[in-house]
Tab-separated table of C-alpha atoms in Angstrom:
chain	number	residue	atom	x	y	z
Z	662	UNK	CA	-15.680	6.623	13.649
Z	663	UNK	CA	-17.943	3.690	12.352
Z	664	UNK	CA	-16.837	1.441	9.701
Z	665	UNK	CA	-19.556	-0.365	7.360
Z	666	UNK	CA	-16.679	-2.082	5.440
Z	667	UNK	CA	-15.605	-5.815	4.097
Z	668	UNK	CA	-12.641	-6.692	1.942
Z	669	UNK	CA	-9.624	-4.591	1.616
Z	670	UNK	CA	-10.814	-0.877	0.779
Z	671	UNK	CA	-13.187	0.127	3.796
Z	672	UNK	CA	-11.250	-1.816	6.582
Z	673	UNK	CA	-7.793	-0.236	5.293
Z	674	UNK	CA	-9.093	3.232	5.567
Z	675	UNK	CA	-10.474	2.225	9.095
Z	676	UNK	CA	-7.215	0.772	10.055
Z	677	UNK	CA	-5.110	3.603	9.374
Z	678	UNK	CA	-7.147	5.807	11.173
Z	679	UNK	CA	-7.414	3.402	14.070
Z	680	UNK	CA	-3.613	2.920	14.217
Z	681	UNK	CA	-3.443	6.947	14.424
Z	682	UNK	CA	-5.700	6.815	17.492
Z	683	UNK	CA	-9.394	6.851	16.371
Z	684	UNK	CA	-11.952	4.896	18.076
Z	685	UNK	CA	-12.902	2.775	14.986
Z	686	UNK	CA	-16.370	0.488	15.631
Z	687	UNK	CA	-16.544	-2.216	13.031
Z	688	UNK	CA	-20.162	-2.888	11.884
Z	689	UNK	CA	-20.655	-6.546	10.940
Z	690	UNK	CA	-23.847	-8.283	9.753
Z	691	UNK	CA	-25.116	-11.462	11.878
Z	692	UNK	CA	-22.886	-14.111	11.556
Z	693	UNK	CA	-19.737	-11.546	11.037
Z	694	UNK	CA	-18.018	-9.962	8.293
Z	695	UNK	CA	-17.640	-12.827	5.539
Z	696	UNK	CA	-14.056	-11.649	4.937
Z	697	UNK	CA	-13.218	-13.496	8.140
Z	698	UNK	CA	-13.935	-16.506	6.187
Z	699	UNK	CA	-12.229	-16.078	2.831
Z	700	UNK	CA	-9.674	-18.623	1.991
Z	701	UNK	CA	-6.639	-18.417	-0.786
Z	702	UNK	CA	-5.036	-14.989	-0.623
Z	703	UNK	CA	-8.238	-13.665	1.016
Z	704	UNK	CA	-7.238	-15.717	4.206
Z	705	UNK	CA	-4.982	-12.778	5.176
Z	706	UNK	CA	-7.311	-9.711	4.629
Z	707	UNK	CA	-9.242	-9.785	8.250
Z	708	UNK	CA	-6.075	-10.452	9.875
Z	709	UNK	CA	-4.203	-7.538	8.511
Z	710	UNK	CA	-6.909	-4.740	8.065
Z	711	UNK	CA	-8.765	-4.698	11.157
Z	712	UNK	CA	-6.515	-4.275	13.879
Z	713	UNK	CA	-6.991	-1.596	16.379
Z	714	UNK	CA	-10.735	-1.787	16.003
Z	715	UNK	CA	-14.069	-2.796	18.276
Z	716	UNK	CA	-16.727	-4.666	16.739
Z	717	UNK	CA	-20.556	-4.404	16.762
Z	718	UNK	CA	-23.123	-7.016	15.027
Z	719	UNK	CA	-26.141	-5.871	13.951
Z	720	UNK	CA	-28.465	-6.361	10.686
Z	721	UNK	CA	-29.219	-2.946	9.479
Z	722	UNK	CA	-31.702	-4.134	6.973
Z	723	UNK	CA	-34.038	-5.232	9.956
Z	724	UNK	CA	-36.160	-2.654	11.697
Z	725	UNK	CA	-34.391	-2.930	14.967
Z	726	UNK	CA	-30.809	-3.053	13.496
Z	727	UNK	CA	-31.585	0.117	11.523
Z	728	UNK	CA	-32.720	1.939	14.391
Z	729	UNK	CA	-29.438	1.123	16.129
Z	730	UNK	CA	-27.299	1.813	13.158
Z	731	UNK	CA	-29.080	5.320	13.326
Z	732	UNK	CA	-28.578	5.697	16.856
Z	733	UNK	CA	-24.608	4.900	16.311
Z	734	UNK	CA	-24.473	7.202	13.375
Z	735	UNK	CA	-26.006	10.114	15.360
Z	736	UNK	CA	-23.205	10.071	17.904
Z	737	UNK	CA	-20.308	9.616	15.226
Z	738	UNK	CA	-17.639	11.872	13.895
Z	739	UNK	CA	-17.306	9.622	10.589
Z	740	UNK	CA	-18.981	6.882	8.676
Z	741	UNK	CA	-16.858	4.903	6.369
Z	742	UNK	CA	-18.293	2.603	4.049
Z	743	UNK	CA	-17.244	0.644	0.909
Z	744	UNK	CA	-20.602	-1.578	0.438
Z	745	UNK	CA	-21.952	-2.065	-3.077
Z	746	UNK	CA	-23.421	0.790	-4.974
Z	747	UNK	CA	-26.383	2.253	-3.388
Z	748	UNK	CA	-26.598	-0.259	-0.725
Z	749	UNK	CA	-26.666	2.173	2.161
Z	750	UNK	CA	-28.796	4.289	0.525
Z	751	UNK	CA	-31.423	1.464	-0.131
Z	752	UNK	CA	-31.247	0.661	3.653
Z	753	UNK	CA	-31.886	4.124	4.683
Z	754	UNK	CA	-28.734	5.014	5.715
Z	755	UNK	CA	-27.344	6.969	2.713
Z	756	UNK	CA	-25.348	10.122	2.674
Z	757	UNK	CA	-27.945	12.820	2.561
Z	758	UNK	CA	-30.376	11.072	5.315
Z	759	UNK	CA	-27.353	10.317	7.663
Z	760	UNK	CA	-25.946	14.030	7.458
Z	761	UNK	CA	-29.602	15.524	8.057
Z	762	UNK	CA	-29.622	13.175	11.250
Z	763	UNK	CA	-26.086	14.299	12.296
Z	764	UNK	CA	-24.817	17.700	10.653
Z	765	UNK	CA	-21.456	17.178	12.139
Z	766	UNK	CA	-20.802	13.614	10.366
Z	767	UNK	CA	-18.181	13.036	7.952
Z	768	UNK	CA	-19.658	10.414	5.549
Z	769	UNK	CA	-16.683	8.599	3.546
Z	770	UNK	CA	-17.953	6.466	0.659
Z	771	UNK	CA	-15.334	4.224	-1.053
Z	772	UNK	CA	-16.535	2.927	-4.366
Z	773	UNK	CA	-15.075	1.329	-7.512
Z	774	UNK	CA	-15.727	4.490	-9.313
Z	775	UNK	CA	-16.495	8.329	-8.204
Z	776	UNK	CA	-20.282	8.730	-9.066
Z	777	UNK	CA	-21.320	11.014	-12.193
Z	778	UNK	CA	-19.661	9.169	-15.232
Z	779	UNK	CA	-20.850	6.307	-17.252
Z	780	UNK	CA	-19.043	3.718	-15.122
Z	781	UNK	CA	-20.522	5.060	-11.476
Z	782	UNK	CA	-23.182	2.262	-11.312
Z	783	UNK	CA	-20.691	-0.708	-12.159
Z	784	UNK	CA	-19.090	-2.941	-9.551
Z	785	UNK	CA	-15.575	-3.004	-9.420
Z	786	UNK	CA	-12.602	-5.019	-7.864
Z	787	UNK	CA	-9.204	-4.145	-7.494
Z	788	UNK	CA	-7.908	-6.350	-10.372
Z	789	UNK	CA	-10.902	-4.886	-12.412
Z	790	UNK	CA	-9.155	-1.315	-12.027
Z	791	UNK	CA	-5.816	-2.493	-12.870
Z	792	UNK	CA	-6.715	-4.071	-15.999
Z	793	UNK	CA	-8.884	-0.943	-17.192
Z	794	UNK	CA	-6.329	1.690	-16.172
Z	795	UNK	CA	-3.123	0.159	-17.652
Z	796	UNK	CA	-1.476	-0.890	-14.710
Z	797	UNK	CA	-1.671	-4.348	-15.394
Z	798	UNK	CA	-0.371	-3.353	-18.984
Z	799	UNK	CA	2.479	-1.678	-17.489
Z	800	UNK	CA	3.302	-4.443	-14.927
Z	801	UNK	CA	3.502	-7.743	-17.194
Z	802	UNK	CA	5.945	-8.145	-20.022
Z	803	UNK	CA	4.540	-7.467	-23.666
Z	804	UNK	CA	1.232	-9.009	-24.549
Z	805	UNK	CA	0.831	-10.600	-21.057
Z	806	UNK	CA	-1.108	-8.318	-18.466
Z	807	UNK	CA	-0.144	-9.007	-15.104
Z	808	UNK	CA	-1.656	-7.530	-12.111
Z	809	UNK	CA	0.372	-6.133	-9.386
Z	810	UNK	CA	2.021	-8.325	-6.549
Z	811	UNK	CA	-0.327	-7.008	-3.874
Z	812	UNK	CA	-3.863	-5.073	-3.571
Z	813	UNK	CA	-2.316	-1.945	-4.576
Z	814	UNK	CA	-5.612	0.088	-5.431
Z	815	UNK	CA	-7.633	-1.187	-2.473
Z	816	UNK	CA	-4.933	-0.331	0.088
Z	817	UNK	CA	-4.151	3.067	-1.625
Z	818	UNK	CA	-7.936	3.585	-2.069
Z	819	UNK	CA	-8.130	3.079	1.563
Z	820	UNK	CA	-5.241	5.486	2.338
Z	821	UNK	CA	-6.713	8.445	0.332
Z	822	UNK	CA	-10.266	7.825	2.081
Z	823	UNK	CA	-8.363	8.331	5.166
Z	824	UNK	CA	-6.242	11.438	4.036
Z	825	UNK	CA	-9.592	12.620	2.628
Z	826	UNK	CA	-11.505	12.138	6.171
Z	827	UNK	CA	-8.375	13.724	8.135
Z	828	UNK	CA	-8.737	17.211	5.905
Z	829	UNK	CA	-12.649	17.174	6.364
Z	830	UNK	CA	-12.298	16.905	10.051
Z	831	UNK	CA	-9.640	19.461	10.214
Z	832	UNK	CA	-12.161	21.648	8.079
Z	833	UNK	CA	-14.902	20.717	10.686
Z	834	UNK	CA	-12.764	22.257	13.227
Z	835	UNK	CA	-13.014	25.757	11.274
Z	836	UNK	CA	-16.703	25.498	10.244
Z	837	UNK	CA	-18.472	22.804	12.516
Z	838	UNK	CA	-20.010	21.150	9.759
Z	839	UNK	CA	-19.527	17.957	8.513
Z	840	UNK	CA	-18.655	16.734	4.752
Z	841	UNK	CA	-18.685	13.921	2.191
Z	842	UNK	CA	-15.410	12.303	1.304
Z	843	UNK	CA	-15.470	10.167	-1.496
Z	844	UNK	CA	-12.887	7.918	-3.548
Z	845	UNK	CA	-12.907	5.612	-6.283
Z	846	UNK	CA	-10.681	2.563	-7.131
Z	847	UNK	CA	-10.441	3.335	-10.740
Z	848	UNK	CA	-9.441	6.890	-10.083
Z	849	UNK	CA	-6.822	5.629	-7.543
Z	850	UNK	CA	-5.288	3.479	-10.253
Z	851	UNK	CA	-5.689	6.278	-12.945
Z	852	UNK	CA	-3.870	8.295	-10.243
Z	853	UNK	CA	-1.127	5.841	-10.043
Z	854	UNK	CA	-0.723	5.804	-14.311
Z	855	UNK	CA	-0.099	9.472	-13.770
Z	856	UNK	CA	3.601	9.311	-14.379
Z	857	UNK	CA	3.163	7.293	-17.541
Z	858	UNK	CA	0.565	9.405	-18.835
Z	859	UNK	CA	2.930	12.056	-18.313
Z	860	UNK	CA	5.769	10.319	-20.292
Z	861	UNK	CA	2.966	9.885	-23.099
Z	862	UNK	CA	2.396	13.441	-23.441
Z	863	UNK	CA	6.023	14.344	-23.308
Z	864	UNK	CA	7.460	11.752	-25.460
Z	865	UNK	CA	4.519	11.534	-27.735
Z	866	UNK	CA	5.307	7.771	-28.354
Z	867	UNK	CA	3.265	4.652	-26.995
Z	868	UNK	CA	4.033	3.770	-23.208
Z	869	UNK	CA	5.971	0.443	-23.119
Z	870	UNK	CA	5.292	-1.992	-20.071
Z	871	UNK	CA	7.979	-1.594	-17.389
Z	872	UNK	CA	9.768	-5.163	-18.280
Z	873	UNK	CA	10.343	-3.487	-21.477
Z	874	UNK	CA	10.942	-0.233	-20.842
Z	875	UNK	CA	14.242	1.623	-22.066
Z	876	UNK	CA	15.360	2.808	-18.172
Z	877	UNK	CA	16.793	5.889	-17.579
Z	878	UNK	CA	19.844	4.132	-15.918
Z	879	UNK	CA	22.192	1.936	-17.765
Z	880	UNK	CA	22.444	-0.894	-14.422
Z	881	UNK	CA	19.004	-1.360	-13.037
Z	882	UNK	CA	18.903	-5.032	-13.095
Z	883	UNK	CA	18.665	-8.316	-11.283
Z	884	UNK	CA	21.564	-10.405	-11.432
Z	885	UNK	CA	22.469	-13.870	-10.026
Z	886	UNK	CA	25.110	-14.491	-7.595
Z	887	UNK	CA	27.438	-17.288	-7.309
Z	888	UNK	CA	25.235	-19.243	-4.618
Z	889	UNK	CA	22.119	-18.782	-6.975
Z	890	UNK	CA	20.661	-15.943	-4.933
Z	891	UNK	CA	18.969	-13.066	-7.268
Z	892	UNK	CA	20.353	-9.589	-6.480
Z	893	UNK	CA	18.998	-6.331	-7.799
Z	894	UNK	CA	21.713	-3.879	-8.484
Z	895	UNK	CA	21.063	-0.236	-9.190
Z	896	UNK	CA	23.778	2.297	-10.807
Z	897	UNK	CA	21.888	5.691	-11.415
Z	898	UNK	CA	24.997	8.097	-11.696
Z	899	UNK	CA	28.515	8.447	-12.643
Z	900	UNK	CA	29.549	8.654	-8.942
Z	901	UNK	CA	27.808	5.079	-8.470
Z	902	UNK	CA	29.665	3.723	-11.420
Z	903	UNK	CA	32.956	4.953	-10.036
Z	904	UNK	CA	32.399	3.548	-6.588
Z	905	UNK	CA	31.329	0.439	-8.092
Z	906	UNK	CA	34.408	-0.178	-10.299
Z	907	UNK	CA	36.377	0.748	-7.503
Z	908	UNK	CA	34.713	-1.805	-4.979
Z	909	UNK	CA	34.096	-4.494	-7.346
Z	910	UNK	CA	37.736	-4.569	-9.009
Z	911	UNK	CA	36.524	-3.627	-12.120
Z	912	UNK	CA	39.097	-1.146	-13.522
Z	913	UNK	CA	39.252	-2.594	-16.859
Z	914	UNK	CA	35.286	-1.671	-17.025
Z	915	UNK	CA	35.935	1.825	-15.787
Z	916	UNK	CA	38.815	2.573	-18.127
Z	917	UNK	CA	36.609	1.486	-21.287
Z	918	UNK	CA	35.310	4.700	-23.040
Z	919	UNK	CA	31.991	2.720	-23.821
Z	920	UNK	CA	31.010	3.245	-20.078
Z	921	UNK	CA	32.460	6.419	-19.425
Z	922	UNK	CA	28.952	8.263	-18.726
Z	923	UNK	CA	25.547	6.916	-17.852
Z	924	UNK	CA	24.384	7.732	-21.466
Z	925	UNK	CA	27.217	5.874	-22.975
Z	926	UNK	CA	26.547	2.916	-20.781
Z	927	UNK	CA	23.089	3.005	-22.013
Z	928	UNK	CA	24.192	3.005	-25.543
Z	929	UNK	CA	26.627	-0.108	-24.836
Z	930	UNK	CA	24.121	-1.731	-22.263
Z	931	UNK	CA	23.798	-5.029	-23.797
Z	932	UNK	CA	28.098	-5.597	-23.664
Z	933	UNK	CA	28.000	-3.919	-19.952
Z	934	UNK	CA	24.999	-6.186	-18.386
Z	935	UNK	CA	26.870	-9.328	-20.241
Z	936	UNK	CA	30.032	-8.260	-18.536
Z	937	UNK	CA	28.436	-7.458	-15.080
Z	938	UNK	CA	26.700	-10.546	-14.955
Z	939	UNK	CA	30.277	-12.543	-14.861
Z	940	UNK	CA	31.302	-10.201	-12.199
Z	941	UNK	CA	28.522	-10.963	-9.953
Z	942	UNK	CA	28.395	-14.637	-10.911
Z	943	UNK	CA	31.795	-15.103	-9.103
Z	944	UNK	CA	30.615	-13.594	-5.561
Z	945	UNK	CA	28.185	-14.672	-2.995
Z	946	UNK	CA	25.113	-12.846	-2.409
Z	947	UNK	CA	26.476	-12.038	0.858
Z	948	UNK	CA	29.566	-10.812	-0.666
Z	949	UNK	CA	27.780	-8.506	-3.035
Z	950	UNK	CA	25.688	-7.202	-0.381
Z	951	UNK	CA	28.904	-6.195	1.618
Z	952	UNK	CA	30.449	-4.583	-1.306
Z	953	UNK	CA	27.223	-2.576	-2.161
Z	954	UNK	CA	27.026	-1.127	1.372
Z	955	UNK	CA	30.593	-0.071	1.387
Z	956	UNK	CA	30.042	1.529	-2.037
Z	957	UNK	CA	27.032	2.990	-0.762
Z	958	UNK	CA	24.911	1.481	-3.897
Z	959	UNK	CA	21.445	0.919	-4.199
Z	960	UNK	CA	21.046	-2.831	-3.951
Z	961	UNK	CA	18.435	-5.555	-2.653
Z	962	UNK	CA	17.971	-9.223	-2.448
Z	963	UNK	CA	14.853	-10.395	-4.167
Z	964	UNK	CA	12.849	-11.506	-0.984
Z	965	UNK	CA	9.787	-13.201	-0.280
Z	966	UNK	CA	6.884	-11.734	1.803
Z	967	UNK	CA	7.776	-14.453	4.518
Z	968	UNK	CA	11.095	-13.127	4.883
Z	969	UNK	CA	9.900	-9.701	6.579
Z	970	UNK	CA	8.814	-11.766	9.479
Z	971	UNK	CA	12.454	-12.079	10.840
Z	972	UNK	CA	14.005	-9.154	8.837
Z	973	UNK	CA	16.649	-7.467	11.037
Z	974	UNK	CA	15.809	-4.091	9.909
Z	975	UNK	CA	11.935	-3.992	10.612
Z	976	UNK	CA	12.877	-5.940	13.857
Z	977	UNK	CA	15.477	-3.060	15.048
Z	978	UNK	CA	12.929	-0.466	14.054
Z	979	UNK	CA	9.882	-2.035	15.743
Z	980	UNK	CA	8.016	-1.756	12.412
Z	981	UNK	CA	6.037	-5.065	13.140
Z	982	UNK	CA	3.543	-5.719	15.500
Z	983	UNK	CA	2.704	-9.338	16.940
Z	984	UNK	CA	-0.761	-9.832	16.095
Z	985	UNK	CA	-3.243	-12.422	16.940
Z	986	UNK	CA	-4.409	-14.780	14.014
Z	987	UNK	CA	-7.997	-16.127	13.266
Z	988	UNK	CA	-6.586	-19.697	14.630
Z	989	UNK	CA	-5.208	-17.969	17.852
Z	990	UNK	CA	-1.588	-17.872	16.984
Z	991	UNK	CA	0.524	-14.699	16.720
Z	992	UNK	CA	2.441	-13.200	13.782
Z	993	UNK	CA	4.238	-10.056	13.262
Z	994	UNK	CA	2.636	-7.900	10.763
Z	995	UNK	CA	3.591	-4.338	9.505
Z	996	UNK	CA	2.683	-1.326	11.267
Z	997	UNK	CA	2.178	1.866	9.482
Z	998	UNK	CA	5.058	2.886	7.870
Z	999	UNK	CA	5.409	6.449	9.667
Z	1000	UNK	CA	6.447	7.698	12.799
Z	1001	UNK	CA	5.219	10.743	14.974
Z	1002	UNK	CA	7.009	11.662	17.836
Z	1003	UNK	CA	4.071	12.687	20.186
Z	1004	UNK	CA	2.415	9.324	19.641
Z	1005	UNK	CA	3.511	5.742	19.707
Z	1006	UNK	CA	1.622	4.221	16.806
Z	1007	UNK	CA	1.550	0.443	17.313
Z	1008	UNK	CA	-0.665	-2.185	18.034
Z	1009	UNK	CA	-3.076	-1.904	21.188
Z	1010	UNK	CA	-5.648	-4.631	19.795
Z	1011	UNK	CA	-5.735	-7.389	17.611
Z	1012	UNK	CA	-8.408	-7.793	15.148
Z	1013	UNK	CA	-11.504	-8.168	17.271
Z	1014	UNK	CA	-13.946	-11.217	17.348
Z	1015	UNK	CA	-17.352	-10.397	16.023
Z	1016	UNK	CA	-19.070	-8.152	18.691
Z	1017	UNK	CA	-15.724	-7.737	20.745
Z	1018	UNK	CA	-14.722	-4.542	22.483
Z	1019	UNK	CA	-11.013	-3.763	21.962
Z	1020	UNK	CA	-8.743	-1.964	24.064
Z	1021	UNK	CA	-8.260	1.916	24.689
Z	1022	UNK	CA	-6.842	3.368	21.570
Z	1023	UNK	CA	-3.576	5.059	21.740
Z	1024	UNK	CA	-3.351	8.738	23.274
Z	1025	UNK	CA	-0.929	11.146	22.236
Z	1026	UNK	CA	1.246	12.544	24.723
Z	1027	UNK	CA	0.454	15.539	26.194
Z	1028	UNK	CA	-3.484	15.583	24.976
Z	1029	UNK	CA	-5.987	14.699	27.301
Z	1030	UNK	CA	-8.771	12.579	26.284
């Protein structure tokens, strides 16, 4: 697979497939992918989204580089690209020309918008489509749109691209013919809004932002412990409520008819939340966690990303892979959140230096190369 990608969208698609065992060759311009040199929050992009790949440097805008790109594409199974609208077409590497060169090629184009609509020629970013899809509106409090806390549409768009590629390859097994896979950031963000669009259709009411929503559950809240730790607690059924009251010594609350059912607890929510705030304020975060575990209640401490480096569950399940950072140090970063019995999906090559060949990709047990 050839990846003409940068930033997150294309590299994420390539990473997913590389983690699953594909041989992914990242095509970089002279000087390397500019993503390598991003600062601020962008400083982590290259290190996370480019593992398990090899790298080649070529200038496809030059005669020699174009010839080399065409040679690689002629032998490839898949091409992934998230360059600007029309960039590869102008260089002579567009979908029609490349599928004529290689009829078995699956050509995956990841853009801001799917073609054919009035936005098709626009340049988009993750934050742009979060704003125009309603995702930012749904995330922030009323009147304060707020982007989500990760590049969710870039990442999910890359995953959808990988799903489309796998489906096209499976169809090629049957027909022998390649295909075109397209995914748009805006359409990805719209997909994320599907549940809220359905709510609007069913309720015939404007959809409130998540911080202002009327929850389906009376207790779905962040509370503060006695040692000033924030803890999320969810009580989503009457059985949860009974077990909560047993383990947190709240017999009086359980006997109160205002809190007998989830529906009545929603109606009396202000008083209930005030009472529970006092209950949790008397306990440490560790005590709250222990009681919630014993009562089998949904709960979580409010963590920060860096706390995941040493998370005991991620460590025990082997869900983190020691990865080389650009400065030569090592950090444990998340693997794909799936397991497949016949394949070890992990790290076999840290993100490559420009033009660096990587290690041999994972082989599935019982399957010959």
